[in-house]
GROMACS .gro file of C-alpha atoms in nm:
model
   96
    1UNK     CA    1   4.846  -6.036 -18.460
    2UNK     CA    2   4.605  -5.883 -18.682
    3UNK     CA    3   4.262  -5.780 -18.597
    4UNK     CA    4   3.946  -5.707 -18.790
    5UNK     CA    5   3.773  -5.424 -18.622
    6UNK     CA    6   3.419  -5.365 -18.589
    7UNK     CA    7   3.318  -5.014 -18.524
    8UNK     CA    8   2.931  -5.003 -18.356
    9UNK     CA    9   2.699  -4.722 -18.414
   10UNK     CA   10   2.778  -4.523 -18.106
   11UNK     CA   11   3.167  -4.495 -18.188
   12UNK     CA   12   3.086  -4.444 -18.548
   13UNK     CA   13   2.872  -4.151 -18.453
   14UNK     CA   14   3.135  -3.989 -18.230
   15UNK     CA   15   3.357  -4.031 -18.508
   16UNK     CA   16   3.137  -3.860 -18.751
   17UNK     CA   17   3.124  -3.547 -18.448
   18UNK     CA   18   3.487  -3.534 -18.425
   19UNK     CA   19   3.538  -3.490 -18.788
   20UNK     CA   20   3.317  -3.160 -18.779
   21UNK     CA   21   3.457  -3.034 -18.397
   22UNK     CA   22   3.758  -3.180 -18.365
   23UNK     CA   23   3.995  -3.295 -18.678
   24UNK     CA   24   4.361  -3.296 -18.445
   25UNK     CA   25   4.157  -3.551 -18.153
   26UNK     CA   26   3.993  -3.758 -18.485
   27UNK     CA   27   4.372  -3.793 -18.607
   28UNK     CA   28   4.481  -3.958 -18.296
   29UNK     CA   29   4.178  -4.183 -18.259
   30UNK     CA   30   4.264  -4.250 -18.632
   31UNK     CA   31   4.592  -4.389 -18.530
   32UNK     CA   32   4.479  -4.547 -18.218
   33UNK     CA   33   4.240  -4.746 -18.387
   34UNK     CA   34   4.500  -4.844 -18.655
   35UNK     CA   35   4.755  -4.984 -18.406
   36UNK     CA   36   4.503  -5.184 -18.275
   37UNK     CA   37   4.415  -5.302 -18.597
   38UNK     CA   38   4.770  -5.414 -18.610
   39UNK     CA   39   4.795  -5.551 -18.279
   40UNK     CA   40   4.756  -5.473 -17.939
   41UNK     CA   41   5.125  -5.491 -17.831
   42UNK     CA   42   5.199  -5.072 -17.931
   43UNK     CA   43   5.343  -4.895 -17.672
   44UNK     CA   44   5.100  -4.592 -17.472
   45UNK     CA   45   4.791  -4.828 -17.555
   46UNK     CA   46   4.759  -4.997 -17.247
   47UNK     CA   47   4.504  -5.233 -17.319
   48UNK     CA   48   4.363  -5.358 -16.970
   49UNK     CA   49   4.003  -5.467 -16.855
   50UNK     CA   50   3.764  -5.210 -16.761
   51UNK     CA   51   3.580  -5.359 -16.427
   52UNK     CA   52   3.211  -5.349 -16.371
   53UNK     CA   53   3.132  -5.379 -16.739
   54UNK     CA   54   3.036  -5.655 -16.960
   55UNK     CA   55   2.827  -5.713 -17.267
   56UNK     CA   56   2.517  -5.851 -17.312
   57UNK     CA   57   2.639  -6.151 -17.398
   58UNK     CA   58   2.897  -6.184 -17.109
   59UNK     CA   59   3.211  -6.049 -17.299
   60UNK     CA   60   3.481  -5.865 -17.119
   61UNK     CA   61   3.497  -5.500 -17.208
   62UNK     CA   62   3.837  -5.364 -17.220
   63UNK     CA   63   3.955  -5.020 -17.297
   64UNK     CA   64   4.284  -4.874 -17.473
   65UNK     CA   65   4.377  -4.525 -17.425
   66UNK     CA   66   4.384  -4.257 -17.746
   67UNK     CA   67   4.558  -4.015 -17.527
   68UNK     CA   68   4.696  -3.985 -17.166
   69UNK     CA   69   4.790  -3.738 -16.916
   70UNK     CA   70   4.596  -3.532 -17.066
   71UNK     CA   71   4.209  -3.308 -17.004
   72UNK     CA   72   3.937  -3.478 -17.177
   73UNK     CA   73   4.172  -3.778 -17.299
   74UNK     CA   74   3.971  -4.019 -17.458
   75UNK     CA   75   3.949  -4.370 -17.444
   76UNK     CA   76   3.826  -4.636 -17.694
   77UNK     CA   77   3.615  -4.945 -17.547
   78UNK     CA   78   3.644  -5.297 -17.698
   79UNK     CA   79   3.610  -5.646 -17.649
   80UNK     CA   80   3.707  -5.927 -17.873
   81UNK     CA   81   3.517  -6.097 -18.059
   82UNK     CA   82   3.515  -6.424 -18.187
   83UNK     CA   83   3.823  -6.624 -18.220
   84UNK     CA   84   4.003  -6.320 -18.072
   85UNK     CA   85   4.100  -6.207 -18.435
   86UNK     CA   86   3.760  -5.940 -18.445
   87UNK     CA   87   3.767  -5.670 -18.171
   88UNK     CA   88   3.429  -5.503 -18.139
   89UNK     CA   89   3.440  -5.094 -18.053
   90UNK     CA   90   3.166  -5.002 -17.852
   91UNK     CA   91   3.247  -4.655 -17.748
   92UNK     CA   92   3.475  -4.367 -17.785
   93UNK     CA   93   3.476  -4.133 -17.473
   94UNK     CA   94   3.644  -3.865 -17.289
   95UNK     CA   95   3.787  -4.078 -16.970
   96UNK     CA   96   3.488  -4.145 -16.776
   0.00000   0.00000   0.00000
């Protein structure tokens, strides 16, 4: 399935801080966020819920991972939006 991704403010900025600090980590958020534009089905993305958090509006926040097994991996966090064909990106971290 193919998803329409909104990018918020917050991951836009750390995307904006990566491309002056960190071009190899911006790649692979690049391609994260591309194979979930594509779908959430590509292996070493592991989309699951992340407990304790919600939005404002109730939505499930899940979170896929950009890297893993690794210091400082980072994470992207999502939820879908409506009709399940938008996913919303809210943040992306280092692993909390």
């Amino acid at each position: 399935m193919q998803y329409r991704l909104i990018i918020q403010p917050k991951a836009k900025k750390t995307i904006k801080e990566l491309e002056r600090t960190n071009p190899k980590k911006l790649k692979r958020v690049n391609k994260t966020l591309g194979q979930m534009e594509a779908g959430l089905e590509a292996p070493g993305l592991n989309p699951h819920p992340y407990k304790g958090w919600k939005t404002d509006d109730g939505y499930q926040v899940f979170e896929v991972y950009v890297e893993n097994k690794t210091p400082g991996a980072y994470r992207i966090f999502w939820f879908y939006g409506s009709g399940r064909k938008e996913i919303t990106i809210l943040e992306i971290t280092p692993h909390p």
